[in-house]
Coordinates of C-alpha atoms and ligand atoms in Angstrom, one line a residue:
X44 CA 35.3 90.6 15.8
X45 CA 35.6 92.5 13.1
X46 CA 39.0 91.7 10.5
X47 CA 40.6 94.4 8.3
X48 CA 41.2 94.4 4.6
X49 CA 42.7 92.2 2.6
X50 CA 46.4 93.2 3.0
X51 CA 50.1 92.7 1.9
X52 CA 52.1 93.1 4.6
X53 CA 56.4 92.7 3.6
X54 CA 58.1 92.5 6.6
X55 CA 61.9 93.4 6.1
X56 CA 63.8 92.0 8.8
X57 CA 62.0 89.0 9.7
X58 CA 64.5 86.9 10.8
X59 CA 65.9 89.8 13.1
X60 CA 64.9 89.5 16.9
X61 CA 62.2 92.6 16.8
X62 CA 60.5 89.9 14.4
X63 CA 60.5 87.4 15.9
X64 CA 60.0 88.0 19.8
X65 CA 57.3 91.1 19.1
X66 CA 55.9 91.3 15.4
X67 CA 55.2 87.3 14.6
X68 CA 53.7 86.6 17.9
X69 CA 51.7 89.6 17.8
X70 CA 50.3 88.8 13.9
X71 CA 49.8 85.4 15.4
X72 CA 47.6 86.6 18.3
X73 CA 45.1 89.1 16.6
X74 CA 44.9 85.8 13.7
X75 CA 44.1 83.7 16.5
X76 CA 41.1 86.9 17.8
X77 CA 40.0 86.8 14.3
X78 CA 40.9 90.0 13.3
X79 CA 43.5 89.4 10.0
X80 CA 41.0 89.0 7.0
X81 CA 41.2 85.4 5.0
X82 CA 43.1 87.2 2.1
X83 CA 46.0 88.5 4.5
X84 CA 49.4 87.6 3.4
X85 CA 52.6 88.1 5.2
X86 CA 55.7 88.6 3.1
X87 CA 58.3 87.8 5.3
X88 CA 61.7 88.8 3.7
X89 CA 65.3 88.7 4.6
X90 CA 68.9 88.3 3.1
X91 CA 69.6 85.3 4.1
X92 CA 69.1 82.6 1.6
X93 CA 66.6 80.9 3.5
X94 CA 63.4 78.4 1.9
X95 CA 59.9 79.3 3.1
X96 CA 60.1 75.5 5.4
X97 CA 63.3 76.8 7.2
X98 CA 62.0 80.1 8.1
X99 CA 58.7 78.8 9.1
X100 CA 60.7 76.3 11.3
X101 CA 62.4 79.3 13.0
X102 CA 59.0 80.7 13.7
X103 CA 58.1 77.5 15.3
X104 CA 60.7 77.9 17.5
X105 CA 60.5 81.3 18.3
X106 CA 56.8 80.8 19.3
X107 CA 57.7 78.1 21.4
X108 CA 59.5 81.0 23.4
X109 CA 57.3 84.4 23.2
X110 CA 54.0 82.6 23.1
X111 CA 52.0 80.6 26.2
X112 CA 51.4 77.0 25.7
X113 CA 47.5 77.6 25.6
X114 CA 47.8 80.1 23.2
X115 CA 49.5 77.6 20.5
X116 CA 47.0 75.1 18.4
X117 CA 47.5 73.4 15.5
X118 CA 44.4 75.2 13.5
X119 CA 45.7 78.5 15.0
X120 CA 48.7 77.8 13.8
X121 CA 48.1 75.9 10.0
X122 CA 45.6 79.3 9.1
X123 CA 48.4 81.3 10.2
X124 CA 51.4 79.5 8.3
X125 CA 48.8 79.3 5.4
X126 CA 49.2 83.4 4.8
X127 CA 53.5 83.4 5.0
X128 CA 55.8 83.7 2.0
X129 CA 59.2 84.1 2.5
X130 CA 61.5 86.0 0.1
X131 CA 65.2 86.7 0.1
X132 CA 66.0 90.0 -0.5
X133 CA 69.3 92.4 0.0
X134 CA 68.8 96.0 0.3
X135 CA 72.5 96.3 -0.7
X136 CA 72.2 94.9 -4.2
X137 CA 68.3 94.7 -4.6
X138 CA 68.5 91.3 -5.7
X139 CA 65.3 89.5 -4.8
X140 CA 62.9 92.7 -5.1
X141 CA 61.8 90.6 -8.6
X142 CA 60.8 87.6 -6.7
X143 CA 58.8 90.1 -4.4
X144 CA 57.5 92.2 -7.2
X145 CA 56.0 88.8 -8.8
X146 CA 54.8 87.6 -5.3
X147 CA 52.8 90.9 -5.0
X148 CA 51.8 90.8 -8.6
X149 CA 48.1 91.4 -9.0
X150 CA 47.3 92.8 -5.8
X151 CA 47.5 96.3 -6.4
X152 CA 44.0 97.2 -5.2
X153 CA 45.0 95.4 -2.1
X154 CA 46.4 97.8 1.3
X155 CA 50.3 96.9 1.2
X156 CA 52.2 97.5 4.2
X157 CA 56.2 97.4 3.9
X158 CA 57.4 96.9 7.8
X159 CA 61.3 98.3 7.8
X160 CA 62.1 96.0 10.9
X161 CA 66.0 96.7 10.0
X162 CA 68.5 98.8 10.6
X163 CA 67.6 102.8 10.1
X164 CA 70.4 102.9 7.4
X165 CA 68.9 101.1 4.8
X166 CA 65.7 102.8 5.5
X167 CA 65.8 105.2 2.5
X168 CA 67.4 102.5 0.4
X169 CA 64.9 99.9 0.7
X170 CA 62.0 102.6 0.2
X171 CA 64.1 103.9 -3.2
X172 CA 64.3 100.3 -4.7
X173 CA 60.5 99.0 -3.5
X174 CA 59.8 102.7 -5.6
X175 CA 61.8 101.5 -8.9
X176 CA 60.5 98.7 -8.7
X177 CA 57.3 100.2 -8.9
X178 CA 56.0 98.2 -5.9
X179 CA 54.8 101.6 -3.6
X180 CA 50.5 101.8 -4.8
X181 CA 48.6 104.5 -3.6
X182 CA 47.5 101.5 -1.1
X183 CA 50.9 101.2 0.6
X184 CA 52.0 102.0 3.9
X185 CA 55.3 101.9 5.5
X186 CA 56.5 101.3 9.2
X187 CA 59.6 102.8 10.4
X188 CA 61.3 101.4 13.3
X189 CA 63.5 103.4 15.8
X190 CA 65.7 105.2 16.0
X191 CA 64.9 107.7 13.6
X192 CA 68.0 109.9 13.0
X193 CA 70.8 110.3 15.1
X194 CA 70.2 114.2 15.3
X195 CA 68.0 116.7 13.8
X196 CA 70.0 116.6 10.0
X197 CA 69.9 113.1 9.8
X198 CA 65.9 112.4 11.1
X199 CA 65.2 115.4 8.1
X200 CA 67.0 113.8 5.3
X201 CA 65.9 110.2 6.2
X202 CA 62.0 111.9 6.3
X203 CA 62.9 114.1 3.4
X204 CA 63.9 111.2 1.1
X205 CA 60.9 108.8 2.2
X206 CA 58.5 112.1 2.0
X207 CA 59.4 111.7 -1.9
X208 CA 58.0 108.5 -2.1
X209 CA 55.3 107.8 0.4
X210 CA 53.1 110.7 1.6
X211 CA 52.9 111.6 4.8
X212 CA 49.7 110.0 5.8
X213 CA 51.2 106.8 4.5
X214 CA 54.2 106.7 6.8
X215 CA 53.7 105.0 10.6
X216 CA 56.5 105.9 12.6
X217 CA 56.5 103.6 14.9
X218 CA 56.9 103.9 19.2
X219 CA 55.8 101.1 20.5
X220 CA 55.4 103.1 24.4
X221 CA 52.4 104.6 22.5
X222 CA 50.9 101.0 21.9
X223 CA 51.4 100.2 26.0
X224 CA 47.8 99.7 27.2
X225 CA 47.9 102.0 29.9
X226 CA 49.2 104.9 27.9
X227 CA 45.7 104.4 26.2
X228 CA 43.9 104.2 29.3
X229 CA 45.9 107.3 30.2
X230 CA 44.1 109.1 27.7
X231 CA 40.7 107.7 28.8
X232 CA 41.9 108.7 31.9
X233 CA 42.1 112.1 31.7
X234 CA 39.7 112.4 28.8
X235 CA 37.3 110.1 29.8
X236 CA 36.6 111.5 33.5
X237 CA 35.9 114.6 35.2
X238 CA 37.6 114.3 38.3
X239 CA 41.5 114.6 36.9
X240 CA 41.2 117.4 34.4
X241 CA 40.4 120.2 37.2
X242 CA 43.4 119.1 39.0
X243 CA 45.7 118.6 36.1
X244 CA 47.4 122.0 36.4
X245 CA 50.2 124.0 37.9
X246 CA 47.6 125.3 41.2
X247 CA 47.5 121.5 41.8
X248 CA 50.1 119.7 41.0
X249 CA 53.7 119.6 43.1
X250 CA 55.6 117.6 40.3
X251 CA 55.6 115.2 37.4
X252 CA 58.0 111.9 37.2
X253 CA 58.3 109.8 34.4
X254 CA 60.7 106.8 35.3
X255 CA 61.6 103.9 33.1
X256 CA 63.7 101.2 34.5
X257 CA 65.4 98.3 33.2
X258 CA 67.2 95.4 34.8
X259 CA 68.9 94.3 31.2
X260 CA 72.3 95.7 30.6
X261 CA 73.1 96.4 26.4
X262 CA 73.7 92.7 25.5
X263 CA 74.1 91.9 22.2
X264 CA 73.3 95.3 20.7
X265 CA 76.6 96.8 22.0
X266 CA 77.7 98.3 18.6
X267 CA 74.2 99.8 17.7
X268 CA 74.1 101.3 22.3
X269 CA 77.3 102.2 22.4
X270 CA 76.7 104.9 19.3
X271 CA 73.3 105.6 20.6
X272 CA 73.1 105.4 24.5
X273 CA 70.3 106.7 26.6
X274 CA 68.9 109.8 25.7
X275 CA 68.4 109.5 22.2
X276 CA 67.3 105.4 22.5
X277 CA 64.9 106.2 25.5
X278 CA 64.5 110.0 25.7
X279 CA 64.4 111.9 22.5
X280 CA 61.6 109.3 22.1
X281 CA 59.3 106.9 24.6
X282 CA 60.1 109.4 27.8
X283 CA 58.6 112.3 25.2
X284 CA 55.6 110.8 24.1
X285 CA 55.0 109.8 27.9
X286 CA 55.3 113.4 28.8
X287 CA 53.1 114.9 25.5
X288 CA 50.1 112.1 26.8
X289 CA 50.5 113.6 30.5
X290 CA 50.9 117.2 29.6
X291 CA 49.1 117.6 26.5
X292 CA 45.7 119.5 26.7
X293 CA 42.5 117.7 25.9
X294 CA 42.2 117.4 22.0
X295 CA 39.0 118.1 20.3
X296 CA 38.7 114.3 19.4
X297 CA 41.0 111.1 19.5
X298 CA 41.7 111.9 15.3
X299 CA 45.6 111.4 14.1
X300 CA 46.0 115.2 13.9
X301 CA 44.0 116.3 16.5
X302 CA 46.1 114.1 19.4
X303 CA 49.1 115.2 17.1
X304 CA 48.6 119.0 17.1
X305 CA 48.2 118.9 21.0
X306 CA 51.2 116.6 20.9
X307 CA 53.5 118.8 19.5
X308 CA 52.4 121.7 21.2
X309 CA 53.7 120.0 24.5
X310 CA 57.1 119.6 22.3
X311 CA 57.6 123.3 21.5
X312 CA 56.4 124.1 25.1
X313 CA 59.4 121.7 26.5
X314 CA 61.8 124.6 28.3
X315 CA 65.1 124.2 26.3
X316 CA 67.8 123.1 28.0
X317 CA 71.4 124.8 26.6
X318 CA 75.4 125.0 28.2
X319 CA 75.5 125.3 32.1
X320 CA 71.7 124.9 32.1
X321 CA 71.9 121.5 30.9
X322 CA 74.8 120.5 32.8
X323 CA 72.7 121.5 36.5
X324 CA 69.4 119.8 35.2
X325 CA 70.8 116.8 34.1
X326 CA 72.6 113.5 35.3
X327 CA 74.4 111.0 32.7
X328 CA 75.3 107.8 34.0
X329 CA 77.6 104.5 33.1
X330 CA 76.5 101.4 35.1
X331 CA 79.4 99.6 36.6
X332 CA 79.7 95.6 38.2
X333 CA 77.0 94.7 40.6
X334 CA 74.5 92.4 41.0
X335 CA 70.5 92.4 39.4
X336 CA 68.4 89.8 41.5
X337 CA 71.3 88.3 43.3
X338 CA 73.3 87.2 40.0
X339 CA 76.8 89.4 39.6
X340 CA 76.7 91.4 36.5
X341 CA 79.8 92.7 34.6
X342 CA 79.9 96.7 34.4
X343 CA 79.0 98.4 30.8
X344 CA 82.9 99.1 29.6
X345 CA 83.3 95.1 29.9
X346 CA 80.5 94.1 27.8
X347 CA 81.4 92.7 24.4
X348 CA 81.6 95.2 21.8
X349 CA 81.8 98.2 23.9
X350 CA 85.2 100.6 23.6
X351 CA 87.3 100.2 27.5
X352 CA 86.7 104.1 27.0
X353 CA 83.3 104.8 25.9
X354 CA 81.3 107.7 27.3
X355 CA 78.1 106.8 26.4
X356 CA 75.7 106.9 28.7
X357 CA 73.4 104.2 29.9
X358 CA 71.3 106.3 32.4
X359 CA 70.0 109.9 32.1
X360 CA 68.0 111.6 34.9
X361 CA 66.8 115.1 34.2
X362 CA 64.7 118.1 35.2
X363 CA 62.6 120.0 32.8
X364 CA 59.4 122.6 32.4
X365 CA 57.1 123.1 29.9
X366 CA 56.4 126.8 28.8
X367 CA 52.7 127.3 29.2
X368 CA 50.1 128.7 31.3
X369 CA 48.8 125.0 32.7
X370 CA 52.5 123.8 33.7
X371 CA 54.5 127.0 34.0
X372 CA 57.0 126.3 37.0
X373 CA 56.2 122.5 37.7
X374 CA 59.1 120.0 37.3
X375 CA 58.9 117.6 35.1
X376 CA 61.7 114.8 36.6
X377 CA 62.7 111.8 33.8
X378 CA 64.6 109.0 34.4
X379 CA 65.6 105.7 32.4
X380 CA 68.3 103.8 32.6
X381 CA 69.4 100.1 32.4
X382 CA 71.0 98.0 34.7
X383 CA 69.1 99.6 37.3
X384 CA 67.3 97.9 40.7
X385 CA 64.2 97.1 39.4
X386 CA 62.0 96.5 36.0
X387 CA 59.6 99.3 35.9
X388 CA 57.9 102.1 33.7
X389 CA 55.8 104.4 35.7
X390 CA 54.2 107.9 35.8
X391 CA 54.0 110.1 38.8
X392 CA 51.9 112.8 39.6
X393 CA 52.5 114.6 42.9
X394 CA 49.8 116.8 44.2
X395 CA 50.6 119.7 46.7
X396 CA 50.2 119.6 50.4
X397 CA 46.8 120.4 51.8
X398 CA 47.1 123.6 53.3
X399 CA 46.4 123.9 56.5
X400 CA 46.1 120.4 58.6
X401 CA 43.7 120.7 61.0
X402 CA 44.8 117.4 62.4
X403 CA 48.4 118.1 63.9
X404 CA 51.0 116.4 64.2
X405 CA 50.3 113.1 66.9
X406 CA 47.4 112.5 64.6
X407 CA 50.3 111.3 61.8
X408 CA 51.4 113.7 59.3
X409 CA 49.3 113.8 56.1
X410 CA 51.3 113.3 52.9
X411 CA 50.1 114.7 50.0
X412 CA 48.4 112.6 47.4
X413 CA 50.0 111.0 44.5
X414 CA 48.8 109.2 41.2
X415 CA 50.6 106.4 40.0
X416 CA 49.9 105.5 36.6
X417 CA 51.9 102.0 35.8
X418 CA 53.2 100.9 32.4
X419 CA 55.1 98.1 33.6
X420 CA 55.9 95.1 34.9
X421 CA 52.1 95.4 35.9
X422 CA 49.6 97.9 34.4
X423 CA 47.3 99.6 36.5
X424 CA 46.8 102.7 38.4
X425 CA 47.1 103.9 42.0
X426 CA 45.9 106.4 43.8
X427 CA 47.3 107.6 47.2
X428 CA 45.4 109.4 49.6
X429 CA 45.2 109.5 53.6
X430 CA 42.2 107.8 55.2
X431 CA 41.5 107.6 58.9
X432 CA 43.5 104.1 60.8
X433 CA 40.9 102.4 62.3
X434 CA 40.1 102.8 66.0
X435 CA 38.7 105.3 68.5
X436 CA 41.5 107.9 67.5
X437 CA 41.9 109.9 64.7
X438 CA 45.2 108.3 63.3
X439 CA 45.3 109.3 59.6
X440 CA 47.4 106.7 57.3
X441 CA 48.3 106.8 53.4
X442 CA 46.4 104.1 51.8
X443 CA 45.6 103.4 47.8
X444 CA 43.2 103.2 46.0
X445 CA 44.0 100.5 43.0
X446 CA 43.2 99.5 39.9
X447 CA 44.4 96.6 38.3
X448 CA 43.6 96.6 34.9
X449 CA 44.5 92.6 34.8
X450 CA 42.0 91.9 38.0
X451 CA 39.7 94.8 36.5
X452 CA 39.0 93.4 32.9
X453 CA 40.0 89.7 33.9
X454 CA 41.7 89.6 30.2
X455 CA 45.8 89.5 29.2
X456 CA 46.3 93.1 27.8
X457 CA 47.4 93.0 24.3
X458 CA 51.3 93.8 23.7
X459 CA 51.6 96.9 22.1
X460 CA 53.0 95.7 18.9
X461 CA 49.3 93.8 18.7
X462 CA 47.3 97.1 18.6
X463 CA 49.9 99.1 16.6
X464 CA 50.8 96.5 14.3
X465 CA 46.4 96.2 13.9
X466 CA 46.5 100.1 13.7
X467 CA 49.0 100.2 10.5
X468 CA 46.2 97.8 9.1
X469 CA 43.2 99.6 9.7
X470 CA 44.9 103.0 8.4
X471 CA 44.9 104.7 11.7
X472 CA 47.6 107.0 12.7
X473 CA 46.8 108.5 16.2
X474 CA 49.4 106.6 17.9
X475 CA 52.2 107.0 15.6
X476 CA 54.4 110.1 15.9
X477 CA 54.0 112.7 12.8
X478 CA 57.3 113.8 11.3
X479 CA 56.9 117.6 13.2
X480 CA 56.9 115.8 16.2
X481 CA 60.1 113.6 15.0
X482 CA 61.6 117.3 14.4
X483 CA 60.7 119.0 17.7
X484 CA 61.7 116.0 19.8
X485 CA 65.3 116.5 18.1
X486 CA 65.5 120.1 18.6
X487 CA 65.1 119.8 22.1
X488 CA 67.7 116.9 22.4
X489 CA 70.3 118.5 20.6
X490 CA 71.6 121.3 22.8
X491 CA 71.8 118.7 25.4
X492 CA 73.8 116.3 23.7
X493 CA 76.1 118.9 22.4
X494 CA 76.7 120.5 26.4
X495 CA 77.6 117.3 27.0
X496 CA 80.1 116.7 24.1
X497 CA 81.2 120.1 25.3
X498 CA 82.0 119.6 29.0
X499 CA 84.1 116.6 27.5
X500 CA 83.9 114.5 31.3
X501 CA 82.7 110.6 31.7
X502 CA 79.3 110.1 32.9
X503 CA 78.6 109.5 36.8
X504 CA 79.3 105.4 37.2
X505 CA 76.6 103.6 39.2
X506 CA 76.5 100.0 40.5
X507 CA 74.6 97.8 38.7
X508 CA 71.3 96.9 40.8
X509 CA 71.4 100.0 42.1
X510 CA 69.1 103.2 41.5
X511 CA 71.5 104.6 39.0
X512 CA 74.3 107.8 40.7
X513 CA 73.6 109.3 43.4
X514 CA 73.4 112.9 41.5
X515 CA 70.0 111.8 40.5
X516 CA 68.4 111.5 43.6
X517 CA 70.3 115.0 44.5
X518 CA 68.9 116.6 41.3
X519 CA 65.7 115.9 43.3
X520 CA 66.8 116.6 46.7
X521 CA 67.1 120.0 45.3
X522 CA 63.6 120.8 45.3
X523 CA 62.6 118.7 48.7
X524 CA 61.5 115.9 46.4
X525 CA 62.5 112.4 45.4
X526 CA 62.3 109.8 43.4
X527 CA 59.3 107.2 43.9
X528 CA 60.3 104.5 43.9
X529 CA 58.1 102.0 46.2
X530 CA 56.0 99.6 44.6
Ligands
LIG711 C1 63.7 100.1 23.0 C2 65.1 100.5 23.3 O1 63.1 101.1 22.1 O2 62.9 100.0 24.1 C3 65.7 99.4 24.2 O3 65.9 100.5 22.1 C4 64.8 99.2 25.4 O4 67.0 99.8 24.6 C5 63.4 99.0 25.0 O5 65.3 98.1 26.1 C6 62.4 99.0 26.2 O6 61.2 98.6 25.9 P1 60.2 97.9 26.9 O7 58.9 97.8 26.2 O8 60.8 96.6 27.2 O9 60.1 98.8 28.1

């Protein structure tokens, strides 16, 4: 297989969690295909004072967790020790950026890619010192984590203020939905087949549902949830992207800008949501006690770190539209939340009724057909359709049509960190979000977080287990539809 260019890679953060359960394990794995170069370094840095044997030693250990058993052997493993450095570094004070300036000493004509795997406030600070220190070539690249920004002004001035040191092309805004294998082979789905594309329209389709589901409540990241919550950790940016890749019209080819353009165009098109509006199309929710899997769970205001009165939300369900001739007038239903019944990331597409049945109603009722494209905890796709039941009467009966991309291509499907983390490295930007796109996705939040702030009430409280308050399913019912939610 073929490897990249010799590279530099600093990784800031990496002895934070996002390091070591995603970013190490995924560097490991495309090492272990043969894809990282023999002159690939890792610079792993971090402010604690650690020696390159203890950090490696917490690697070990991590591995032991995030990787399988059979993917662990001791060559795989002494090549890919052989390309870490560690460096202690603190973005407060700058003190070790010397020790990192001497490390990368020489290798100017080298591609350098500074991961921020940190916290979005030392962002701009960490990108200002690598700059003095006169550590950014016109080889480097740098990854930005989420969340971008907390609201329009604050996304601008942290892009303004890295826009004055790395150009745009040179900046890999990271969402890691975008590096899910089936929200590739949704593209080659639609792109790479005639059958959807006629059908991918308002005449066709009934409704869209994009629904992301977790079981885990906030954790340990109370502090960083409890200022964030749901729409702007889940919303303003996975739940987006999902809808641009569904909604978006073909792009003349699969080129940064060209997805991009098409992308954004989906953004603008997104019906904005302001005062009453937002308050009838969307539902907030606050998970309370219950019980994931059979094991009791405590309700969000008692987890550690969060305020006995916070508002934040933990759940959002919402309706929207998108202003243009192919969707005009067909809902577009999201849904995350955490703490909910199941694990579970999934499109929706519902097609219309037939219509007229010619088969009546003893023959079984036909139910229209439905294309399930799923992210998670499995990938694959499914297609619902009525066939005839067996036997000597015409008994129709909804059966689907599957593909298991795990049966299909008999092969683990990379994490998404392993193809985005490989994309940063090979200089390709298609599946990182440009900073327009950054911009529209706030403008459309916005309005909704401030009708919220404005109408000043708690959001809904749902059981934990459950499928989040029951206004959600009611935003539905609204329109004769629901929530899919069988799997
Ligand atoms: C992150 C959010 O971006 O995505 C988390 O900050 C969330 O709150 C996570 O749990 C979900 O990612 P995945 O890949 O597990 O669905």
């Amino acid at each position: 297989m073929k490897t990249t260019n010799p590279f530099d890679l600093v990784l800031f953060g990496a002895t934070g969690d996002l390091a070591m359960s995603k970013l190490l394990p995924a560097l490991y794995r495309r090492d272990r295909a043969g894809q990282l170069p023999a002159d690939g370094r890792i610079i792993a840095t971090a402010r604690r004072a650690l020696d390159r044997e203890s950090f490696i030693a917490r690697i070990d250990a991590a591995f032991e967790q995030y990787l399988e058993a059979d993917e662990r052997t001791a060559a795989d493993w002494d090549r890919f020790v052989a390309r870490l450095e560690f460096v202690s570094v603190d973005a407060d004070t700058a003190a070790g950026f010397d020790d990192m300036a001497a490390v990368l000493r020489g290798r100017e004509d080298h591609n350098r890619v500074f991961y921020l795997a940190v916290a979005p406030a030392y962002f701009v600070g960490i990108c200002q010192t690598l700059n003095q220190h006169g550590l950014v070539t016109d080889r480097s690249r740098v990854v930005l984590e989420k969340p971008l920004g907390h609201d329009l002004e604050s996304a601008r001035a942290i892009s303004e203020q890295i826009g004055a040191i790395f150009t745009e092309d040179a900046i890999y805004r990271i969402d890691h939905y975008l590096g899910k294998e089936t929200v590739q082979n949704l593209i080659a789905l639609r792109f790479g087949n005639m059958l959807f594309e006629p059908l991918w329209r308002r005449e066709w389709v009934r409704d869209v549902q994009i629904s992301v589901s977790e079981q885990l409540g906030v954790g340990g990241r109370a502090d960083f949830y409890d200022r964030t919550g749901a729409l702007r950790d889940m919303v303003q940016n996975h739940m987006l992207q999902l809808l641009c890749i569904i909604a978006m019209e073909p792009p003349t080819d699969i080129g940064a800008d060209a997805v991009r353009d098409e992308k954004l165009k989906v953004l603008r098109a997104l019906k904005r949501l302001e005062g009453q509006d937002v308050l009838r199309n969307t539902v907030r929710g606050q998970y309370r006690a219950g019980a994931i899997a059979g094991q009791p769970v405590q309700g969000y205001l008692e987890e550690e770190g969060v305020p006995a009165d916070s508002r934040t939300e933990t759940f959002v369900a919402m309706r929207t539209e998108l202003q243009n001739w192919r969707w005009a007038g067909v809902p577009f239903y999201l849904r995350t939340g955490k703490r909910l019944q199941e694990r579970g990331a999934e499109i929706v597409v519902n097609f219309r009724d037939v219509p007229h049945s010619i088969f009546g109603v003893t023959y079984g009722a036909g139910q229209p057909n439905r294309l399930v494209i799923q992210l998670q905890p499995d990938e694959g796709v499914k297609l619902h359709m009525m066939a005839k039941s067996p036997g000597d009467r015409m008994q129709l009966r909804p059966v689907a049509l599957n593909l298991d991309f795990a049966e299909a291509f008999r092969q683990r499907p990379p994490d998404a960190y392993e193809r985005l983390l490989m994309d940063v490295l090979r200089g390709r930007l298609t599946l990182f979000m440009r900073r327009d796109e950054l911009y529209a996705a706030w403008s459309w939040i916005e309005p909704i977080l401030e009708a919220w702030n404005d109408a000043g009430d708690a959001p809904k409280p749902y059981t934990a287990g459950t499928w989040g308050p029951a206004a959600s399913s009611a935003l539905l019912a609204r329109e004769d539809a629901t929530w899919h939610e069988e799997r």
